[in-house]
Short mmCIF file of C-alpha atoms (C1' of nucleotides) in Angstrom, two decimals:
data_model
loop_
_atom_site.label_atom_id
_atom_site.label_comp_id
_atom_site.label_asym_id
_atom_site.label_seq_id
_atom_site.Cartn_x
_atom_site.Cartn_y
_atom_site.Cartn_z
CA MET A 1 223.97 9.39 -123.48
CA ALA A 2 221.14 8.32 -125.67
CA THR A 3 219.21 11.49 -125.09
CA ASP A 4 221.83 13.51 -126.89
CA ASP A 5 221.65 11.10 -129.74
CA LEU A 6 217.95 11.51 -129.62
CA MET A 7 218.20 15.23 -129.70
CA THR A 8 220.48 15.16 -132.67
CA ARG A 9 217.99 12.98 -134.39
CA ALA A 10 215.17 15.20 -133.35
CA LEU A 11 216.93 18.18 -134.77
CA GLU A 12 217.42 16.33 -137.96
CA THR A 13 214.02 14.81 -138.26
CA LEU A 14 211.92 17.07 -136.15
CA ALA A 15 209.42 17.05 -138.76
CA GLU A 16 205.81 16.59 -139.03
CA ASP A 17 204.61 13.69 -141.04
CA ASP A 18 202.28 15.74 -143.13
CA LEU A 19 204.34 18.55 -144.56
CA PRO A 20 205.78 17.83 -148.01
CA SER A 21 208.29 20.64 -147.82
CA VAL A 22 209.52 19.42 -144.50
CA GLU A 23 209.61 15.97 -145.94
CA ALA A 24 212.20 17.27 -148.35
CA ILE A 25 214.24 18.51 -145.44
CA HIS A 26 214.02 15.06 -143.95
CA ARG A 27 215.59 13.56 -146.97
CA LEU A 28 218.45 15.96 -146.70
CA THR A 29 219.08 14.90 -143.17
CA ASP A 30 220.38 11.70 -141.75
CA LEU A 31 217.29 9.63 -141.57
CA ALA A 32 218.96 6.91 -143.54
CA GLY A 33 219.89 5.09 -140.34
CA VAL A 34 216.26 4.43 -139.58
CA PRO A 35 215.02 1.16 -141.03
CA GLU A 36 211.81 0.77 -142.98
CA SER A 37 210.11 -0.83 -140.01
CA MET A 38 211.08 -1.55 -136.44
CA THR A 39 210.00 -3.72 -133.55
CA ILE A 40 208.91 -2.24 -130.26
CA ALA A 41 212.20 -3.24 -128.68
CA GLU A 42 214.17 -1.47 -131.39
CA VAL A 43 212.13 1.70 -131.14
CA ALA A 44 212.36 1.61 -127.37
CA ASP A 45 216.09 1.27 -127.62
CA VAL A 46 216.60 4.09 -130.09
CA LEU A 47 214.27 6.43 -128.22
CA ASP A 48 215.63 5.41 -124.86
CA ILE A 49 212.20 4.74 -123.43
CA SER A 50 210.61 1.48 -122.34
CA PRO A 51 208.32 -0.70 -124.45
CA HIS A 52 205.77 -0.14 -121.69
CA THR A 53 205.91 3.57 -122.34
CA LEU A 54 205.57 3.05 -126.09
CA ARG A 55 202.44 0.99 -125.57
CA TYR A 56 201.19 3.63 -123.19
CA TYR A 57 201.66 6.34 -125.82
CA GLU A 58 199.78 4.26 -128.32
CA ARG A 59 196.96 3.67 -125.86
CA ALA A 60 196.89 7.40 -125.25
CA GLY A 61 196.20 7.91 -128.92
CA LEU A 62 199.49 9.62 -129.70
CA VAL A 63 200.47 7.24 -132.46
CA GLU A 64 199.01 4.42 -134.50
CA VAL A 65 201.06 1.31 -134.99
CA ALA A 66 200.34 -1.58 -137.35
CA ARG A 67 200.60 -5.25 -136.37
CA ASP A 68 202.24 -8.14 -138.13
CA GLY A 69 200.86 -11.63 -138.53
CA ASN A 70 201.60 -12.44 -134.92
CA GLY A 71 199.91 -9.35 -133.61
CA HIS A 72 203.26 -7.77 -132.85
CA ARG A 73 203.71 -4.03 -133.36
CA VAL A 74 205.42 -2.88 -136.52
CA TYR A 75 206.64 0.70 -136.37
CA ASP A 76 207.04 2.28 -139.78
CA ALA A 77 209.21 5.32 -140.45
CA GLY A 78 206.29 7.68 -140.00
CA ALA A 79 205.45 6.31 -136.60
CA VAL A 80 209.07 6.50 -135.53
CA ARG A 81 209.33 10.07 -136.72
CA ARG A 82 206.26 11.02 -134.80
CA LEU A 83 207.57 9.30 -131.71
CA VAL A 84 210.85 11.17 -132.00
CA PHE A 85 208.86 14.37 -132.07
CA LEU A 86 206.64 13.31 -129.18
CA THR A 87 209.56 12.19 -127.07
CA ARG A 88 211.30 15.48 -127.64
CA MET A 89 208.22 17.41 -126.66
CA ARG A 90 207.73 15.33 -123.54
CA LEU A 91 211.35 15.81 -122.62
CA SER A 92 210.93 19.55 -122.94
CA GLY A 93 207.93 19.46 -120.66
CA MET A 94 204.87 19.46 -122.87
CA PRO A 95 202.06 17.65 -121.04
CA MET A 96 200.46 14.52 -122.45
CA ARG A 97 197.17 16.37 -122.77
CA ASP A 98 198.70 18.95 -125.07
CA LEU A 99 200.35 16.30 -127.17
CA GLN A 100 197.05 14.48 -127.47
CA HIS A 101 195.45 17.69 -128.64
CA TYR A 102 198.29 18.34 -131.04
CA VAL A 103 198.10 14.96 -132.72
CA SER A 104 194.34 15.30 -132.94
CA LEU A 105 194.94 18.51 -134.85
CA VAL A 106 197.42 16.80 -137.13
CA ASP A 107 194.94 14.06 -137.79
CA ALA A 108 192.21 16.61 -138.40
CA GLY A 109 193.95 17.92 -141.48
CA GLU A 110 195.97 20.71 -142.95
CA HIS A 111 193.54 23.44 -141.95
CA THR A 112 194.62 23.03 -138.32
CA ALA A 113 198.17 24.09 -139.09
CA PRO A 114 197.69 27.57 -137.65
CA GLU A 115 196.50 26.22 -134.33
CA ARG A 116 199.38 23.77 -134.23
CA LEU A 117 201.72 26.62 -134.91
CA ASP A 118 200.19 28.49 -132.00
CA MET A 119 200.82 25.52 -129.76
CA LEU A 120 204.43 25.40 -130.86
CA LEU A 121 204.89 29.10 -130.27
CA GLU A 122 203.44 28.80 -126.82
CA HIS A 123 205.58 25.83 -126.01
CA ARG A 124 208.62 27.65 -127.29
CA ASP A 125 207.89 30.45 -124.84
CA THR A 126 207.38 27.93 -122.05
CA ILE A 127 210.77 26.40 -122.75
CA ARG A 128 212.37 29.82 -122.82
CA ARG A 129 210.84 30.71 -119.47
CA ARG A 130 212.00 27.44 -118.01
CA ILE A 131 215.53 27.96 -119.28
CA ARG A 132 215.61 31.39 -117.72
CA GLU A 133 214.35 29.99 -114.43
CA LEU A 134 216.99 27.30 -114.48
CA THR A 135 219.73 29.71 -115.47
CA LEU A 136 218.79 31.87 -112.54
CA SER A 137 218.83 28.91 -110.19
CA LEU A 138 222.10 27.78 -111.66
CA THR A 139 223.68 31.13 -110.95
CA ALA A 140 222.41 31.00 -107.39
CA VAL A 141 223.73 27.49 -106.85
CA GLU A 142 227.07 28.35 -108.40
CA PHE A 143 227.40 31.33 -106.16
CA LYS A 144 226.59 29.24 -103.13
CA ILE A 145 229.19 26.70 -104.23
CA ALA A 146 231.79 29.40 -104.80
CA THR A 147 231.31 30.76 -101.32
CA TYR A 148 231.01 27.43 -99.56
CA GLY A 149 233.52 26.94 -96.80
CA GLY A 150 235.12 30.24 -97.66
CA SER A 151 234.55 33.48 -95.96
CA THR A 152 231.08 33.88 -94.56
CA GLY A 153 231.71 37.57 -94.17
CA PRO A 154 230.21 40.38 -96.18
CA ASP A 155 233.05 40.56 -98.66
CA ALA A 156 232.28 37.43 -100.57
CA ARG A 157 233.84 36.92 -103.95
CA PRO A 158 231.82 37.95 -106.97
CA PRO A 159 230.46 34.97 -108.91
CA GLY A 160 233.01 35.26 -111.65
CA ALA A 161 232.70 31.66 -112.79
CA ALA A 162 228.99 31.77 -112.34
CA THR A 163 227.99 32.48 -115.91
CA GLY A 164 229.34 29.30 -117.38
CA ALA A 165 227.18 26.89 -119.28
CA MET B 1 223.05 29.71 -91.08
CA ALA B 2 225.82 31.59 -92.77
CA THR B 3 225.39 29.65 -95.98
CA ASP B 4 221.93 30.98 -96.39
CA ASP B 5 223.25 34.45 -95.91
CA LEU B 6 225.46 33.79 -98.87
CA MET B 7 222.53 32.39 -100.70
CA THR B 8 220.60 35.53 -100.25
CA ARG B 9 223.57 37.50 -101.48
CA ALA B 10 223.68 35.31 -104.53
CA LEU B 11 220.04 36.02 -105.07
CA GLU B 12 220.71 39.70 -104.78
CA THR B 13 223.05 39.51 -107.71
CA LEU B 14 220.15 38.27 -109.78
CA ALA B 15 217.88 41.10 -108.89
CA GLU B 16 217.99 42.59 -112.35
CA ASP B 17 216.10 39.66 -113.77
CA ASP B 18 212.42 39.98 -114.37
CA LEU B 19 211.12 36.45 -114.40
CA PRO B 20 207.52 36.55 -113.30
CA SER B 21 207.63 33.15 -111.62
CA VAL B 22 210.51 34.05 -109.35
CA GLU B 23 209.51 37.62 -108.93
CA ALA B 24 208.27 36.88 -105.46
CA ILE B 25 211.62 35.47 -104.47
CA HIS B 26 213.39 38.48 -105.79
CA ARG B 27 211.30 40.64 -103.59
CA LEU B 28 212.59 38.63 -100.69
CA THR B 29 216.20 38.92 -101.68
CA ASP B 30 216.20 42.38 -100.25
CA LEU B 31 216.39 41.02 -96.76
CA ALA B 32 216.29 44.47 -95.27
CA GLY B 33 212.62 44.52 -96.16
CA VAL B 34 211.92 41.23 -94.45
CA PRO B 35 210.23 41.61 -91.08
CA GLU B 36 211.52 40.03 -87.91
CA SER B 37 208.75 37.46 -88.05
CA MET B 38 206.01 36.60 -90.47
CA THR B 39 202.70 34.78 -90.54
CA ILE B 40 202.12 31.80 -92.77
CA ALA B 41 200.05 33.92 -95.11
CA GLU B 42 202.81 36.47 -95.47
CA VAL B 43 205.45 33.85 -96.16
CA ALA B 44 203.16 32.10 -98.61
CA ASP B 45 202.60 35.36 -100.38
CA VAL B 46 206.23 36.34 -100.60
CA LEU B 47 207.35 32.88 -101.72
CA ASP B 48 204.42 32.51 -104.06
CA ILE B 49 203.45 29.14 -102.67
CA SER B 50 200.36 28.12 -100.73
CA PRO B 51 200.06 27.92 -96.94
CA HIS B 52 199.21 24.26 -97.53
CA THR B 53 202.57 23.74 -99.14
CA LEU B 54 204.34 25.55 -96.33
CA ARG B 55 202.73 23.26 -93.78
CA TYR B 56 203.62 20.31 -95.97
CA TYR B 57 207.29 21.35 -96.03
CA GLU B 58 207.27 21.65 -92.28
CA ARG B 59 205.67 18.22 -91.90
CA ALA B 60 208.34 16.90 -94.24
CA GLY B 61 210.96 18.11 -91.80
CA LEU B 62 212.42 20.74 -94.10
CA VAL B 63 211.99 23.60 -91.65
CA GLU B 64 211.05 24.18 -88.05
CA VAL B 65 208.60 26.91 -87.25
CA ALA B 66 207.74 28.27 -83.81
CA ARG B 67 204.18 28.94 -82.62
CA ASP B 68 202.70 31.95 -80.92
CA GLY B 69 200.29 31.93 -77.98
CA ASN B 70 197.46 30.91 -80.27
CA GLY B 71 199.33 28.04 -81.81
CA HIS B 72 199.80 29.99 -85.01
CA ARG B 73 203.06 29.63 -86.92
CA VAL B 74 205.64 32.36 -86.53
CA TYR B 75 208.31 32.34 -89.22
CA ASP B 76 211.52 34.03 -88.14
CA ALA B 77 214.12 35.36 -90.55
CA GLY B 78 216.09 32.12 -90.44
CA ALA B 79 213.09 30.03 -91.37
CA VAL B 80 212.22 32.37 -94.19
CA ARG B 81 215.78 32.30 -95.49
CA ARG B 82 215.79 28.54 -95.48
CA LEU B 83 212.46 28.47 -97.26
CA VAL B 84 213.79 30.80 -99.92
CA PHE B 85 216.61 28.37 -100.47
CA LEU B 86 214.33 25.35 -100.46
CA THR B 87 211.89 26.96 -102.85
CA ARG B 88 214.65 27.77 -105.26
CA MET B 89 216.00 24.26 -105.12
CA ARG B 90 212.57 22.81 -105.69
CA LEU B 91 212.06 25.16 -108.60
CA SER B 92 215.28 23.96 -110.14
CA GLY B 93 214.19 20.36 -109.79
CA MET B 94 215.81 19.02 -106.66
CA PRO B 95 213.60 16.26 -105.24
CA MET B 96 212.07 16.51 -101.79
CA ARG B 97 214.13 13.53 -100.67
CA ASP B 98 217.37 15.27 -101.48
CA LEU B 99 216.28 18.41 -99.72
CA GLN B 100 215.37 16.38 -96.66
CA HIS B 101 218.82 14.86 -96.72
CA TYR B 102 220.44 18.24 -97.21
CA VAL B 103 218.57 19.74 -94.30
CA SER B 104 219.48 16.80 -92.11
CA LEU B 105 223.12 17.48 -92.95
CA VAL B 106 222.77 21.13 -92.08
CA ASP B 107 221.23 20.20 -88.77
CA ALA B 108 223.97 17.65 -88.14
CA GLY B 109 226.58 20.37 -87.92
CA GLU B 110 229.40 22.09 -89.69
CA HIS B 111 231.36 18.91 -90.32
CA THR B 112 228.85 17.90 -92.98
CA ALA B 113 229.74 20.90 -95.12
CA PRO B 114 231.77 18.80 -97.59
CA GLU B 115 228.88 16.47 -98.25
CA ARG B 116 226.54 19.39 -98.67
CA LEU B 117 228.95 20.89 -101.12
CA ASP B 118 228.94 17.63 -103.04
CA MET B 119 225.18 17.75 -103.23
CA LEU B 120 225.31 21.27 -104.56
CA LEU B 121 227.90 20.35 -107.15
CA GLU B 122 225.80 17.46 -108.30
CA HIS B 123 222.70 19.55 -108.46
CA ARG B 124 224.58 22.21 -110.40
CA ASP B 125 225.49 19.59 -112.98
CA THR B 126 221.91 18.39 -113.10
CA ILE B 127 220.70 21.90 -113.78
CA ARG B 128 223.32 22.35 -116.48
CA ARG B 129 222.28 19.13 -118.17
CA ARG B 130 218.67 20.16 -118.02
CA ILE B 131 219.43 23.54 -119.52
CA ARG B 132 221.31 21.87 -122.35
CA GLU B 133 218.41 19.52 -122.95
CA LEU B 134 215.97 22.37 -123.01
CA THR B 135 218.18 24.49 -125.23
CA LEU B 136 218.35 21.68 -127.74
CA SER B 137 214.61 21.19 -127.58
CA LEU B 138 214.16 24.90 -127.98
CA THR B 139 216.26 24.87 -131.12
CA ALA B 140 214.24 21.99 -132.47
CA VAL B 141 210.95 23.72 -131.76
CA GLU B 142 212.19 26.96 -133.23
CA PHE B 143 213.26 25.15 -136.34
CA LYS B 144 209.88 23.52 -136.64
CA ILE B 145 208.20 26.87 -136.17
CA ALA B 146 210.40 28.46 -138.79
CA THR B 147 209.51 25.80 -141.32
CA TYR B 148 205.86 25.71 -140.46
CA GLY B 149 204.65 28.67 -142.49
CA GLY B 150 206.85 27.97 -145.50
CA SER B 151 204.77 25.91 -147.85
CA THR B 152 202.24 24.14 -145.75
CA GLY B 153 199.63 24.39 -148.43
CA PRO B 154 197.05 26.84 -149.75
CA ASP B 155 196.34 28.64 -146.51
CA ALA B 156 199.94 28.95 -145.45
CA ARG B 157 200.71 31.90 -143.27
CA PRO B 158 204.00 33.41 -142.24
CA PRO B 159 205.26 32.21 -138.90
CA GLY B 160 204.70 34.68 -136.14
CA ALA B 161 201.53 35.96 -137.67
CA ALA B 162 199.55 34.00 -135.13
CA THR B 163 201.57 34.78 -132.06
CA GLY B 164 198.96 34.18 -129.46
CA ALA B 165 201.52 33.29 -126.85
"C1'" DG C 1 176.38 37.21 -78.55
"C1'" DT C 2 177.15 35.95 -83.05
"C1'" DT C 3 179.41 36.09 -87.20
"C1'" DT C 4 183.56 36.40 -89.96
"C1'" DG C 5 187.93 35.04 -90.92
"C1'" DC C 6 192.33 33.23 -90.42
"C1'" DG C 7 194.63 29.88 -88.28
"C1'" DT C 8 195.33 24.82 -86.47
"C1'" DT C 9 195.77 19.25 -87.11
"C1'" DC C 10 195.22 15.09 -89.50
"C1'" DG C 11 194.57 12.14 -93.04
"C1'" DA C 12 192.82 11.35 -97.44
"C1'" DG C 13 192.73 12.39 -102.36
"C1'" DC C 14 194.44 13.91 -106.78
"C1'" DG C 15 196.84 14.59 -111.29
"C1'" DC C 16 200.54 13.19 -113.79
"C1'" DG C 17 203.24 9.93 -116.22
"C1'" DC C 18 204.49 6.13 -116.25
"C1'" DT C 19 205.38 1.11 -114.51
"C1'" DC C 20 204.25 -3.33 -113.60
"C1'" DG C 21 202.03 -7.94 -113.15
"C1'" DA C 22 199.12 -11.57 -114.84
"C1'" DA C 23 197.65 -14.53 -118.29
"C1'" DG C 24 198.28 -15.97 -122.66
"C1'" DC C 25 200.18 -16.56 -127.70
"C1'" DC C 26 203.87 -17.58 -130.95
"C1'" DC C 27 208.37 -18.90 -132.43
"C1'" DT C 28 212.77 -21.04 -131.94
"C1'" DA C 29 216.55 -23.81 -129.63
"C1'" DG C 30 217.88 -27.73 -127.33
"C1'" DC D 1 208.44 -32.33 -126.65
"C1'" DT D 2 209.58 -28.85 -123.72
"C1'" DA D 3 211.51 -24.68 -122.15
"C1'" DG D 4 212.53 -19.98 -122.88
"C1'" DG D 5 212.02 -15.53 -124.48
"C1'" DG D 6 209.62 -11.85 -126.40
"C1'" DC D 7 205.52 -10.23 -127.65
"C1'" DT D 8 200.24 -9.28 -126.75
"C1'" DT D 9 196.14 -7.07 -123.76
"C1'" DC D 10 194.21 -5.27 -119.73
"C1'" DG D 11 193.85 -3.11 -115.59
"C1'" DA D 12 195.90 -2.01 -111.40
"C1'" DG D 13 199.60 0.23 -108.77
"C1'" DC D 14 203.15 3.55 -107.76
"C1'" DG D 15 206.05 7.68 -106.67
"C1'" DC D 16 205.97 12.38 -106.54
"C1'" DG D 17 204.47 16.72 -104.84
"C1'" DC D 18 201.28 18.74 -103.54
"C1'" DT D 19 196.09 19.88 -102.52
"C1'" DC D 20 192.12 19.63 -100.09
"C1'" DG D 21 188.36 18.81 -96.67
"C1'" DA D 22 186.72 18.23 -92.06
"C1'" DA D 23 186.47 19.64 -87.60
"C1'" DC D 24 187.96 22.76 -84.64
"C1'" DG D 25 190.06 27.32 -81.92
"C1'" DC D 26 190.72 32.03 -81.16
"C1'" DA D 27 189.96 36.98 -81.75
"C1'" DA D 28 188.31 41.05 -83.60
"C1'" DA D 29 183.97 43.28 -85.83
"C1'" DC D 30 179.24 44.06 -85.82
#
DNA sequence: GTTTGCGTTCGAGCGCGCTCGAAGCCCTAG
DNA sequence: CTAGGGCTTCGAGCGCGCTCGAACGCAAAC
């Protein structure tokens, strides 16, 4: 699935466009597969989202994209990197509003780094909470599956296989 | 519904968790403490959803609720148990449509148990995928956080110093 | 008797995140 | 020369899951 690809990429390139030290990390990672510039169709394909959605993100102010002589979008490496980041954040549940705020902070300059860090910390906690919720639900569903069609009596089997991942 | 009995047992096994968002459900897992019948306000309170939402679920055909002499809803233990199940499934991302289908199968009789089991298996896999997605995103965010305070410039600060979350 | 308060029904509205359609431009292939 | 395909902009529409408001009923409290 493309999302796993995406995630791998995100892990490798999860960087911010404005941090030199992180830029160094980028170079260490496999960003070589990303061309200098890409069309909207190519970016859509690699991110596994639609061109419509890419235009929507641009309209929403999440990313700036240059145009070529024909007025067609030209995504440079920076834009693609940002979109990888944005897609990952969306996928993990960060609202558009927050992402808009985040990129406005990025664009505002280096002095907003602390606030951006706060946002990331908060989002990290949100993801952790969500994972715990889902793990709990998963356990419940697995238990229900394990006992389905079996005995409906009080001596149900313990959810031995219920802690799998 | 025997299956819901099992569900509540499954929930009991999770009682040691302390997730705030499902705290209300945990309270309910001790079915001994659940009254014979409850008002809409009581059910809303214990499930941590609004009376509006409860009426909406009923309108959607997810649960049948009797009325008292004044036309007020009276939730019996069976209705509450089903709502616990439904709430958990919603929380773990099962769409309303699927729940409507599931409930229709339950109402259709015991011979639909296999199909219900299939739905549960599929939902289990969906939850697992989602957890994996989130875990990957979490790793990415944690990595970004870890690299944020490194050398972000003159006013760099150690990560965690601004834990406002 | 009147007020307070919780309940009822019904349908409409909302916030989110896309998703799509229309009209038009540009390039290339046949 | 024409047809096709992919891009552009813009605004409207959609699917989901609630969320709310209006108008009303009943019952206990003051």
